[in-house]
Tab-separated table of N, CA and C in Angstrom:
chain	number	residue	atom	x	y	z
A	1	UNK	N	1.468	20.715	27.739
A	1	UNK	CA	0.775	20.543	26.471
A	1	UNK	C	1.742	20.745	25.299
A	2	UNK	N	2.606	21.741	25.431
A	2	UNK	CA	3.593	22.011	24.377
A	2	UNK	C	4.551	20.834	24.235
A	3	UNK	N	4.921	20.234	25.350
A	3	UNK	CA	5.829	19.080	25.305
A	3	UNK	C	5.161	17.892	24.616
A	4	UNK	N	3.897	17.678	24.884
A	4	UNK	CA	3.165	16.581	24.253
A	4	UNK	C	3.058	16.805	22.747
A	5	UNK	N	2.727	18.013	22.337
A	5	UNK	CA	2.668	18.330	20.908
A	5	UNK	C	4.039	18.204	20.248
A	6	UNK	N	5.082	18.608	20.965
A	6	UNK	CA	6.443	18.484	20.424
A	6	UNK	C	6.814	17.017	20.232
A	7	UNK	N	6.433	16.186	21.187
A	7	UNK	CA	6.715	14.755	21.088
A	7	UNK	C	5.991	14.135	19.892
A	8	UNK	N	4.732	14.466	19.718
A	8	UNK	CA	3.965	13.960	18.578
A	8	UNK	C	4.560	14.461	17.268
A	9	UNK	N	4.943	15.721	17.229
A	9	UNK	CA	5.565	16.300	16.038
A	9	UNK	C	6.850	15.554	15.683
A	10	UNK	N	7.684	15.276	16.673
A	10	UNK	CA	8.941	14.563	16.436
A	10	UNK	C	8.691	13.128	15.959
A	11	UNK	N	7.697	12.467	16.516
A	11	UNK	CA	7.369	11.107	16.089
A	11	UNK	C	6.930	11.093	14.630
A	12	UNK	N	6.082	12.029	14.245
A	12	UNK	CA	5.625	12.117	12.856
A	12	UNK	C	6.796	12.446	11.926
A	13	UNK	N	7.661	13.345	12.358
A	13	UNK	CA	8.824	13.716	11.559
A	13	UNK	C	9.766	12.526	11.353
A	14	UNK	N	10.026	11.779	12.416
A	14	UNK	CA	10.899	10.598	12.316
A	14	UNK	C	10.257	9.542	11.416
A	15	UNK	N	8.951	9.324	11.543
A	15	UNK	CA	8.266	8.344	10.699
A	15	UNK	C	8.350	8.733	9.224
A	16	UNK	N	8.203	10.008	8.928
A	16	UNK	CA	8.289	10.473	7.535
A	16	UNK	C	9.703	10.280	6.989
A	17	UNK	N	10.700	10.596	7.791
A	17	UNK	CA	12.091	10.438	7.340
A	17	UNK	C	12.425	8.970	7.122
A	18	UNK	N	12.008	8.111	8.056
A	18	UNK	CA	12.263	6.677	7.922
A	18	UNK	C	11.559	6.119	6.686
A	19	UNK	N	10.317	6.524	6.461
A	19	UNK	CA	9.585	6.080	5.271
A	19	UNK	C	10.262	6.503	3.986
A	20	UNK	N	10.787	7.722	3.965
A	20	UNK	CA	11.473	8.211	2.769
A	20	UNK	C	12.793	7.487	2.549
A	21	UNK	N	13.561	7.299	3.615
A	21	UNK	CA	14.872	6.666	3.496
A	21	UNK	C	14.749	5.194	3.096
A	22	UNK	N	13.774	4.495	3.655
A	22	UNK	CA	13.646	3.058	3.415
A	22	UNK	C	12.595	2.714	2.354
A	23	UNK	N	12.265	3.636	1.478
A	23	UNK	CA	11.215	3.371	0.488
A	23	UNK	C	11.600	2.248	-0.480
A	24	UNK	N	12.879	2.123	-0.807
A	24	UNK	CA	13.310	1.051	-1.715
A	24	UNK	C	13.196	-0.306	-1.033
A	25	UNK	N	13.521	-0.355	0.255
A	25	UNK	CA	13.385	-1.600	0.998
A	25	UNK	C	11.914	-1.990	1.124
A	26	UNK	N	11.062	-0.993	1.278
A	26	UNK	CA	9.618	-1.256	1.366
A	26	UNK	C	9.123	-1.858	0.049
A	27	UNK	N	9.593	-1.313	-1.082
A	27	UNK	CA	9.206	-1.858	-2.393
A	27	UNK	C	9.682	-3.292	-2.551
A	28	UNK	N	10.936	-3.539	-2.191
A	28	UNK	CA	11.496	-4.888	-2.317
A	28	UNK	C	10.738	-5.868	-1.434
A	29	UNK	N	10.434	-5.449	-0.222
A	29	UNK	CA	9.690	-6.287	0.712
A	29	UNK	C	8.285	-6.567	0.181
A	30	UNK	N	7.647	-5.551	-0.385
A	30	UNK	CA	6.308	-5.737	-0.946
A	30	UNK	C	6.350	-6.725	-2.112
A	31	UNK	N	7.359	-6.595	-2.969
A	31	UNK	CA	7.463	-7.494	-4.118
A	31	UNK	C	7.670	-8.941	-3.667
A	32	UNK	N	8.534	-9.150	-2.680
A	32	UNK	CA	8.763	-10.526	-2.214
A	32	UNK	C	7.520	-11.085	-1.527
A	33	UNK	N	6.795	-10.247	-0.784
A	33	UNK	CA	5.559	-10.711	-0.144
A	33	UNK	C	4.477	-11.013	-1.174
A	34	UNK	N	4.415	-10.232	-2.240
A	34	UNK	CA	3.445	-10.500	-3.300
A	34	UNK	C	3.789	-11.803	-4.016
A	35	UNK	N	5.073	-12.046	-4.255
A	35	UNK	CA	5.499	-13.323	-4.845
A	35	UNK	C	5.132	-14.490	-3.938
A	36	UNK	N	5.334	-14.321	-2.638
A	36	UNK	CA	4.975	-15.360	-1.675
A	36	UNK	C	3.472	-15.607	-1.665
A	37	UNK	N	2.686	-14.537	-1.738
A	37	UNK	CA	1.230	-14.680	-1.746
A	37	UNK	C	0.768	-15.435	-2.992
A	38	UNK	N	1.418	-15.192	-4.141
A	38	UNK	CA	1.079	-15.935	-5.355
A	38	UNK	C	1.453	-17.401	-5.207
A	39	UNK	N	2.603	-17.660	-4.627
A	39	UNK	CA	3.065	-19.042	-4.458
A	39	UNK	C	2.120	-19.827	-3.552
A	40	UNK	N	1.626	-19.189	-2.492
A	40	UNK	CA	0.755	-19.857	-1.524
A	40	UNK	C	-0.727	-19.643	-1.810
A	41	UNK	N	-1.042	-19.128	-2.973
A	41	UNK	CA	-2.423	-18.804	-3.324
A	41	UNK	C	-3.284	-20.071	-3.357
A	42	UNK	N	-4.485	-19.953	-2.818
A	42	UNK	CA	-5.465	-21.039	-2.910
A	42	UNK	C	-6.856	-20.453	-2.962
A	43	UNK	N	-7.842	-21.286	-3.107
A	43	UNK	CA	-9.206	-20.788	-3.276
A	43	UNK	C	-9.949	-20.656	-1.954
A	44	UNK	N	-9.375	-21.124	-0.871
A	44	UNK	CA	-10.054	-21.012	0.422
A	44	UNK	C	-10.033	-19.562	0.888
A	45	UNK	N	-10.657	-19.301	1.993
A	45	UNK	CA	-10.782	-17.934	2.502
A	45	UNK	C	-9.511	-17.481	3.218
A	46	UNK	N	-8.397	-17.656	2.583
A	46	UNK	CA	-7.113	-17.225	3.112
A	46	UNK	C	-6.985	-15.714	2.914
A	47	UNK	N	-6.615	-14.952	3.950
A	47	UNK	CA	-6.521	-13.486	3.801
A	47	UNK	C	-5.538	-13.034	2.721
A	48	UNK	N	-4.423	-13.761	2.559
A	48	UNK	CA	-3.455	-13.372	1.528
A	48	UNK	C	-4.040	-13.578	0.129
A	49	UNK	N	-4.762	-14.678	-0.049
A	49	UNK	CA	-5.377	-14.945	-1.350
A	49	UNK	C	-6.459	-13.918	-1.660
A	50	UNK	N	-7.225	-13.550	-0.651
A	50	UNK	CA	-8.251	-12.521	-0.841
A	50	UNK	C	-7.609	-11.185	-1.190
A	51	UNK	N	-6.478	-10.879	-0.554
A	51	UNK	CA	-5.778	-9.625	-0.849
A	51	UNK	C	-5.280	-9.605	-2.287
A	52	UNK	N	-4.731	-10.736	-2.751
A	52	UNK	CA	-4.253	-10.824	-4.134
A	52	UNK	C	-5.425	-10.621	-5.093
A	53	UNK	N	-6.548	-11.285	-4.822
A	53	UNK	CA	-7.730	-11.130	-5.680
A	53	UNK	C	-8.219	-9.686	-5.707
A	54	UNK	N	-8.255	-9.061	-4.550
A	54	UNK	CA	-8.722	-7.670	-4.474
A	54	UNK	C	-7.809	-6.739	-5.259
A	55	UNK	N	-6.504	-6.916	-5.118
A	55	UNK	CA	-5.545	-6.081	-5.857
A	55	UNK	C	-5.734	-6.277	-7.356
A	56	UNK	N	-5.852	-7.535	-7.780
A	56	UNK	CA	-5.970	-7.825	-9.218
A	56	UNK	C	-7.276	-7.274	-9.793
A	57	UNK	N	-8.361	-7.393	-9.063
A	57	UNK	CA	-9.647	-6.864	-9.563
A	57	UNK	C	-9.652	-5.338	-9.582
A	58	UNK	N	-9.152	-4.740	-8.514
A	58	UNK	CA	-9.214	-3.283	-8.373
A	58	UNK	C	-8.299	-2.569	-9.354
A	59	UNK	N	-7.070	-3.045	-9.482
A	59	UNK	CA	-6.090	-2.361	-10.328
A	59	UNK	C	-6.033	-2.905	-11.752
A	60	UNK	N	-6.853	-3.909	-12.051
A	60	UNK	CA	-6.881	-4.523	-13.390
A	60	UNK	C	-5.482	-5.003	-13.783
A	61	UNK	N	-4.936	-5.862	-12.927
A	61	UNK	CA	-3.603	-6.404	-13.175
A	61	UNK	C	-3.614	-7.896	-12.885
A	62	UNK	N	-2.504	-8.552	-13.172
A	62	UNK	CA	-2.427	-9.992	-12.965
A	62	UNK	C	-0.976	-10.393	-12.706
A	63	UNK	N	-0.738	-11.097	-11.605
A	63	UNK	CA	0.606	-11.530	-11.261
A	63	UNK	C	1.442	-10.411	-10.664
A	64	UNK	N	2.721	-10.678	-10.486
A	64	UNK	CA	3.612	-9.669	-9.918
A	64	UNK	C	4.152	-8.775	-11.026
A	65	UNK	N	4.892	-9.360	-11.973
A	65	UNK	CA	5.416	-8.599	-13.112
A	65	UNK	C	4.452	-8.631	-14.297
A	66	UNK	N	3.827	-9.798	-14.528
A	66	UNK	CA	2.784	-9.952	-15.548
A	66	UNK	C	2.029	-11.259	-15.293
A	67	UNK	N	1.073	-11.561	-16.145
A	67	UNK	CA	0.209	-12.721	-15.917
A	67	UNK	C	0.961	-14.048	-15.930
A	68	UNK	N	2.114	-14.109	-16.591
A	68	UNK	CA	2.861	-15.372	-16.692
A	68	UNK	C	3.487	-15.793	-15.356
A	69	UNK	N	3.482	-14.911	-14.368
A	69	UNK	CA	3.983	-15.289	-13.049
A	69	UNK	C	3.158	-16.430	-12.456
A	70	UNK	N	1.908	-16.518	-12.832
A	70	UNK	CA	1.035	-17.570	-12.306
A	70	UNK	C	1.460	-18.954	-12.791
A	71	UNK	N	2.153	-19.044	-13.921
A	71	UNK	CA	2.561	-20.337	-14.465
A	71	UNK	C	3.533	-21.077	-13.545
A	72	UNK	N	4.216	-20.347	-12.678
A	72	UNK	CA	5.182	-20.955	-11.764
A	72	UNK	C	4.567	-21.322	-10.417
A	73	UNK	N	3.255	-21.262	-10.303
A	73	UNK	CA	2.605	-21.571	-9.028
A	73	UNK	C	1.934	-22.934	-9.064
A	74	UNK	N	1.706	-23.477	-7.874
A	74	UNK	CA	1.007	-24.759	-7.759
A	74	UNK	C	-0.461	-24.604	-8.164
A	75	UNK	N	-1.028	-23.449	-7.887
A	75	UNK	CA	-2.422	-23.192	-8.229
A	75	UNK	C	-2.643	-23.302	-9.739
A	76	UNK	N	-1.688	-22.821	-10.535
A	76	UNK	CA	-1.822	-22.843	-11.987
A	76	UNK	C	-1.921	-24.271	-12.511
A	77	UNK	N	-1.151	-25.186	-11.946
A	77	UNK	CA	-1.193	-26.571	-12.424
A	77	UNK	C	-2.542	-27.224	-12.146
A	78	UNK	N	-3.253	-26.751	-11.118
A	78	UNK	CA	-4.569	-27.325	-10.799
A	78	UNK	C	-5.716	-26.595	-11.497
A	79	UNK	N	-5.698	-25.256	-11.435
A	79	UNK	CA	-6.865	-24.492	-11.889
A	79	UNK	C	-6.556	-23.430	-12.933
A	80	UNK	N	-5.306	-23.185	-13.239
A	80	UNK	CA	-4.948	-22.142	-14.192
A	80	UNK	C	-4.775	-20.794	-13.505
A	81	UNK	N	-4.944	-19.745	-14.259
A	81	UNK	CA	-4.855	-18.385	-13.716
A	81	UNK	C	-6.156	-18.091	-12.968
A	82	UNK	N	-6.107	-17.394	-11.828
A	82	UNK	CA	-7.333	-17.114	-11.060
A	82	UNK	C	-8.335	-16.253	-11.831
A	83	UNK	N	-9.594	-16.395	-11.473
A	83	UNK	CA	-10.675	-15.627	-12.099
A	83	UNK	C	-10.512	-14.116	-11.871
A	84	UNK	N	-9.843	-13.739	-10.799
A	84	UNK	CA	-9.690	-12.312	-10.502
A	84	UNK	C	-8.841	-11.583	-11.540
A	85	UNK	N	-8.146	-12.337	-12.397
A	85	UNK	CA	-7.340	-11.725	-13.463
A	85	UNK	C	-8.158	-11.452	-14.725
A	86	UNK	N	-9.351	-11.995	-14.820
A	86	UNK	CA	-10.141	-11.904	-16.048
A	86	UNK	C	-10.624	-10.486	-16.312
A	87	UNK	N	-10.542	-10.088	-17.576
A	87	UNK	CA	-11.079	-8.789	-17.984
A	87	UNK	C	-12.598	-8.804	-17.895
A	88	UNK	N	-13.187	-9.904	-18.352
A	88	UNK	CA	-14.635	-10.076	-18.315
A	88	UNK	C	-14.917	-11.405	-17.616
A	89	UNK	N	-15.540	-11.358	-16.458
A	89	UNK	CA	-15.776	-12.568	-15.660
A	89	UNK	C	-16.638	-13.595	-16.395
A	90	UNK	N	-17.532	-13.148	-17.275
A	90	UNK	CA	-18.423	-14.069	-17.995
A	90	UNK	C	-17.725	-14.760	-19.164
A	91	UNK	N	-16.595	-14.226	-19.591
A	91	UNK	CA	-15.914	-14.736	-20.785
A	91	UNK	C	-14.694	-15.593	-20.452
A	92	UNK	N	-14.468	-15.900	-19.194
A	92	UNK	CA	-13.292	-16.673	-18.781
A	92	UNK	C	-13.707	-18.080	-18.366
A	93	UNK	N	-13.302	-19.049	-19.138
A	93	UNK	CA	-13.552	-20.439	-18.738
A	93	UNK	C	-12.279	-21.013	-18.131
A	94	UNK	N	-12.420	-22.075	-17.369
A	94	UNK	CA	-11.260	-22.681	-16.719
A	94	UNK	C	-10.278	-23.239	-17.744
A	95	UNK	N	-10.800	-23.725	-18.873
A	95	UNK	CA	-9.911	-24.252	-19.926
A	95	UNK	C	-9.042	-23.138	-20.507
A	96	UNK	N	-9.655	-21.952	-20.715
A	96	UNK	CA	-8.895	-20.814	-21.241
A	96	UNK	C	-7.814	-20.378	-20.256
A	97	UNK	N	-8.151	-20.415	-18.965
A	97	UNK	CA	-7.216	-19.948	-17.948
A	97	UNK	C	-6.063	-20.923	-17.717
A	98	UNK	N	-6.230	-22.173	-18.142
A	98	UNK	CA	-5.141	-23.156	-18.015
A	98	UNK	C	-4.154	-23.071	-19.173
A	99	UNK	N	-4.577	-22.468	-20.286
A	99	UNK	CA	-3.708	-22.320	-21.458
A	99	UNK	C	-3.181	-20.882	-21.504
A	100	UNK	N	-1.868	-20.685	-21.284
A	100	UNK	CA	-1.319	-19.319	-21.245
A	100	UNK	C	-1.550	-18.515	-22.528
A	101	UNK	N	-1.556	-19.189	-23.695
A	101	UNK	CA	-1.768	-18.452	-24.943
A	101	UNK	C	-3.193	-17.932	-25.068
A	102	UNK	N	-4.166	-18.752	-24.697
A	102	UNK	CA	-5.564	-18.299	-24.724
A	102	UNK	C	-5.821	-17.290	-23.614
A	103	UNK	N	-5.205	-17.531	-22.470
A	103	UNK	CA	-5.430	-16.655	-21.315
A	103	UNK	C	-4.923	-15.245	-21.572
A	104	UNK	N	-3.898	-15.125	-22.386
A	104	UNK	CA	-3.324	-13.795	-22.659
A	104	UNK	C	-4.365	-12.838	-23.228
A	105	UNK	N	-5.303	-13.359	-23.984
A	105	UNK	CA	-6.340	-12.519	-24.588
A	105	UNK	C	-7.476	-12.202	-23.618
A	106	UNK	N	-7.582	-12.990	-22.551
A	106	UNK	CA	-8.745	-12.851	-21.667
A	106	UNK	C	-8.425	-12.263	-20.295
A	107	UNK	N	-7.135	-12.184	-19.943
A	107	UNK	CA	-6.767	-11.657	-18.626
A	107	UNK	C	-5.988	-10.350	-18.772
A	108	UNK	N	-5.870	-9.649	-17.647
A	108	UNK	CA	-5.043	-8.442	-17.621
A	108	UNK	C	-3.587	-8.876	-17.741
A	109	UNK	N	-2.841	-8.247	-18.630
A	109	UNK	CA	-1.460	-8.671	-18.862
A	109	UNK	C	-0.454	-7.897	-18.003
A	110	UNK	N	-0.829	-6.736	-17.496
A	110	UNK	CA	0.088	-5.933	-16.684
A	110	UNK	C	0.254	-6.544	-15.303
A	111	UNK	N	1.460	-6.430	-14.753
A	111	UNK	CA	1.730	-6.929	-13.415
A	111	UNK	C	1.247	-5.966	-12.343
A	112	UNK	N	0.961	-6.513	-11.170
A	112	UNK	CA	0.415	-5.708	-10.079
A	112	UNK	C	1.482	-4.899	-9.341
A	113	UNK	N	2.709	-5.384	-9.313
A	113	UNK	CA	3.749	-4.690	-8.550
A	113	UNK	C	3.955	-3.268	-9.056
A	114	UNK	N	4.113	-3.110	-10.355
A	114	UNK	CA	4.325	-1.777	-10.917
A	114	UNK	C	3.100	-0.887	-10.680
A	115	UNK	N	1.912	-1.430	-10.853
A	115	UNK	CA	0.704	-0.625	-10.669
A	115	UNK	C	0.511	-0.199	-9.216
A	116	UNK	N	0.786	-1.101	-8.269
A	116	UNK	CA	0.633	-0.751	-6.857
A	116	UNK	C	1.651	0.313	-6.469
A	117	UNK	N	2.912	0.124	-6.851
A	117	UNK	CA	3.936	1.103	-6.471
A	117	UNK	C	3.719	2.452	-7.152
A	118	UNK	N	3.290	2.449	-8.407
A	118	UNK	CA	3.052	3.734	-9.081
A	118	UNK	C	1.825	4.430	-8.492
A	119	UNK	N	0.817	3.667	-8.085
A	119	UNK	CA	-0.355	4.266	-7.427
A	119	UNK	C	0.053	4.874	-6.092
A	120	UNK	N	0.870	4.143	-5.333
A	120	UNK	CA	1.328	4.665	-4.047
A	120	UNK	C	2.158	5.937	-4.236
A	121	UNK	N	3.053	5.936	-5.217
A	121	UNK	CA	3.894	7.105	-5.440
A	121	UNK	C	3.088	8.303	-5.922
A	122	UNK	N	2.039	8.044	-6.706
A	122	UNK	CA	1.220	9.162	-7.177
A	122	UNK	C	0.410	9.775	-6.039
A	123	UNK	N	0.084	8.979	-5.021
A	123	UNK	CA	-0.674	9.488	-3.874
A	123	UNK	C	0.228	10.087	-2.804
A	124	UNK	N	1.538	9.907	-2.942
A	124	UNK	CA	2.464	10.418	-1.931
A	124	UNK	C	2.426	11.932	-1.816
A	125	UNK	N	2.203	12.628	-2.909
A	125	UNK	CA	2.157	14.095	-2.831
A	125	UNK	C	0.964	14.544	-1.990
A	126	UNK	N	-0.156	13.835	-2.103
A	126	UNK	CA	-1.333	14.167	-1.292
A	126	UNK	C	-1.040	13.893	0.178
A	127	UNK	N	-0.438	12.740	0.458
A	127	UNK	CA	-0.098	12.387	1.838
A	127	UNK	C	0.908	13.398	2.403
A	128	UNK	N	1.898	13.775	1.614
A	128	UNK	CA	2.892	14.747	2.071
A	128	UNK	C	2.246	16.104	2.349
A	129	UNK	N	1.322	16.528	1.503
A	129	UNK	CA	0.629	17.800	1.716
A	129	UNK	C	-0.202	17.803	2.983
A	130	UNK	N	-0.928	16.719	3.211
A	130	UNK	CA	-1.740	16.620	4.430
A	130	UNK	C	-0.840	16.588	5.661
A	131	UNK	N	0.254	15.832	5.590
A	131	UNK	CA	1.195	15.759	6.712
A	131	UNK	C	1.805	17.125	6.998
A	132	UNK	N	2.151	17.855	5.946
A	132	UNK	CA	2.718	19.193	6.132
A	132	UNK	C	1.702	20.115	6.798
A	133	UNK	N	0.441	20.033	6.388
A	133	UNK	CA	-0.610	20.846	6.996
A	133	UNK	C	-0.791	20.532	8.472
A	134	UNK	N	-0.786	19.248	8.815
A	134	UNK	CA	-0.918	18.852	10.222
A	134	UNK	C	0.287	19.341	11.018
A	135	UNK	N	1.472	19.226	10.433
A	135	UNK	CA	2.684	19.678	11.119
A	135	UNK	C	2.632	21.177	11.393
A	136	UNK	N	2.105	21.956	10.441
A	136	UNK	CA	1.984	23.405	10.642
A	136	UNK	C	1.045	23.707	11.810
A	137	UNK	N	-0.085	23.009	11.870
A	137	UNK	CA	-1.016	23.214	12.986
A	137	UNK	C	-0.377	22.814	14.316
A	138	UNK	N	0.413	21.751	14.305
A	138	UNK	CA	1.090	21.343	15.533
A	138	UNK	C	2.105	22.398	15.970
A	139	UNK	N	2.856	22.944	15.022
A	139	UNK	CA	3.830	23.988	15.371
A	139	UNK	C	3.143	25.238	15.915
A	140	UNK	N	2.022	25.605	15.302
A	140	UNK	CA	1.258	26.760	15.800
A	140	UNK	C	0.765	26.473	17.216
A	141	UNK	N	0.289	25.254	17.453
A	141	UNK	CA	-0.167	24.861	18.795
A	141	UNK	C	0.959	24.905	19.809
A	142	UNK	N	2.152	24.456	19.410
A	142	UNK	CA	3.312	24.486	20.313
A	142	UNK	C	3.664	25.926	20.676
A	143	UNK	N	3.720	26.789	19.674
A	143	UNK	CA	4.062	28.198	19.909
A	143	UNK	C	3.026	28.871	20.802
A	144	UNK	N	1.742	28.661	20.493
A	144	UNK	CA	0.690	29.297	21.293
A	144	UNK	C	0.653	28.764	22.727
A	145	UNK	N	0.880	27.486	22.915
A	145	UNK	CA	0.864	26.935	24.279
A	145	UNK	C	2.063	27.450	25.081
A	146	UNK	N	3.210	27.644	24.432
A	146	UNK	CA	4.361	28.233	25.124
A	146	UNK	C	4.081	29.691	25.500
A	147	UNK	N	3.458	30.435	24.593
A	147	UNK	CA	3.101	31.834	24.887
A	147	UNK	C	2.104	31.906	26.049
A	148	UNK	N	1.129	31.031	26.048
A	148	UNK	CA	0.127	31.002	27.118
A	148	UNK	C	0.781	30.645	28.445
A	149	UNK	N	1.663	29.678	28.417
A	149	UNK	CA	2.362	29.273	29.640
A	149	UNK	C	3.191	30.423	30.200
A	150	UNK	N	3.895	31.122	29.328
A	150	UNK	CA	4.711	32.255	29.763
A	150	UNK	C	3.839	33.382	30.315
A	151	UNK	N	2.708	33.623	29.649
A	151	UNK	CA	1.800	34.676	30.098
A	151	UNK	C	1.214	34.348	31.466
A	152	UNK	N	0.843	33.093	31.680
A	152	UNK	CA	0.293	32.684	32.975
A	152	UNK	C	1.360	32.806	34.059
A	153	UNK	N	2.589	32.408	33.773
A	153	UNK	CA	3.683	32.480	34.739
A	153	UNK	C	3.993	33.936	35.096
A	154	UNK	N	3.994	34.833	34.102
A	154	UNK	CA	4.304	36.247	34.350
A	154	UNK	C	3.205	36.940	35.146
A	155	UNK	N	1.964	36.581	34.944
A	155	UNK	CA	0.841	37.266	35.582
A	155	UNK	C	0.326	36.537	36.812
A	156	UNK	N	1.045	35.566	37.322
A	156	UNK	CA	0.559	34.769	38.432
A	156	UNK	C	0.369	35.618	39.688
A	157	UNK	N	1.276	36.514	39.966
A	157	UNK	CA	1.188	37.308	41.185
A	157	UNK	C	0.206	38.457	41.061
A	158	UNK	N	-0.086	38.936	39.855
A	158	UNK	CA	-1.028	40.022	39.678
A	158	UNK	C	-2.453	39.563	39.943
A	159	UNK	N	-2.752	38.286	39.673
A	159	UNK	CA	-4.107	37.777	39.849
A	159	UNK	C	-4.462	37.681	41.345
A	160	UNK	N	-3.496	37.494	42.210
A	160	UNK	CA	-3.739	37.319	43.640
A	160	UNK	C	-3.879	38.647	44.262
């Protein structure tokens, strides 16, 4: 049991170290994937498009760096900026969303990349605290299981 807990503890420790060391690569990868999702954005039930819409609605953001990122997409030439960028869904017409100057007043101007990464970084302290608490319980379990094992081994002949 102690060996199993030690193995789990080491796996969690390695995952935390790898996540910390490669956090910049994770950000870069996320930014390139978000750019790709914008480029391939469409109105069908594509999971990437739904994810972009959900991020934009939830975090009140638009595009990767800002709303003008949509101007470089194929979707913009057909339909303008997506409805998920609108501050007020009832006040956004398709004509407004096709004109970047009018759209600036009606859509969220902040980019999603900065908001997603800052939200993740702000929650990292909570994740680190919970992970530290779990690690402490695992270490206590390892110590107690080793003590129990030693006690059983020492008293094996007395029980008979």
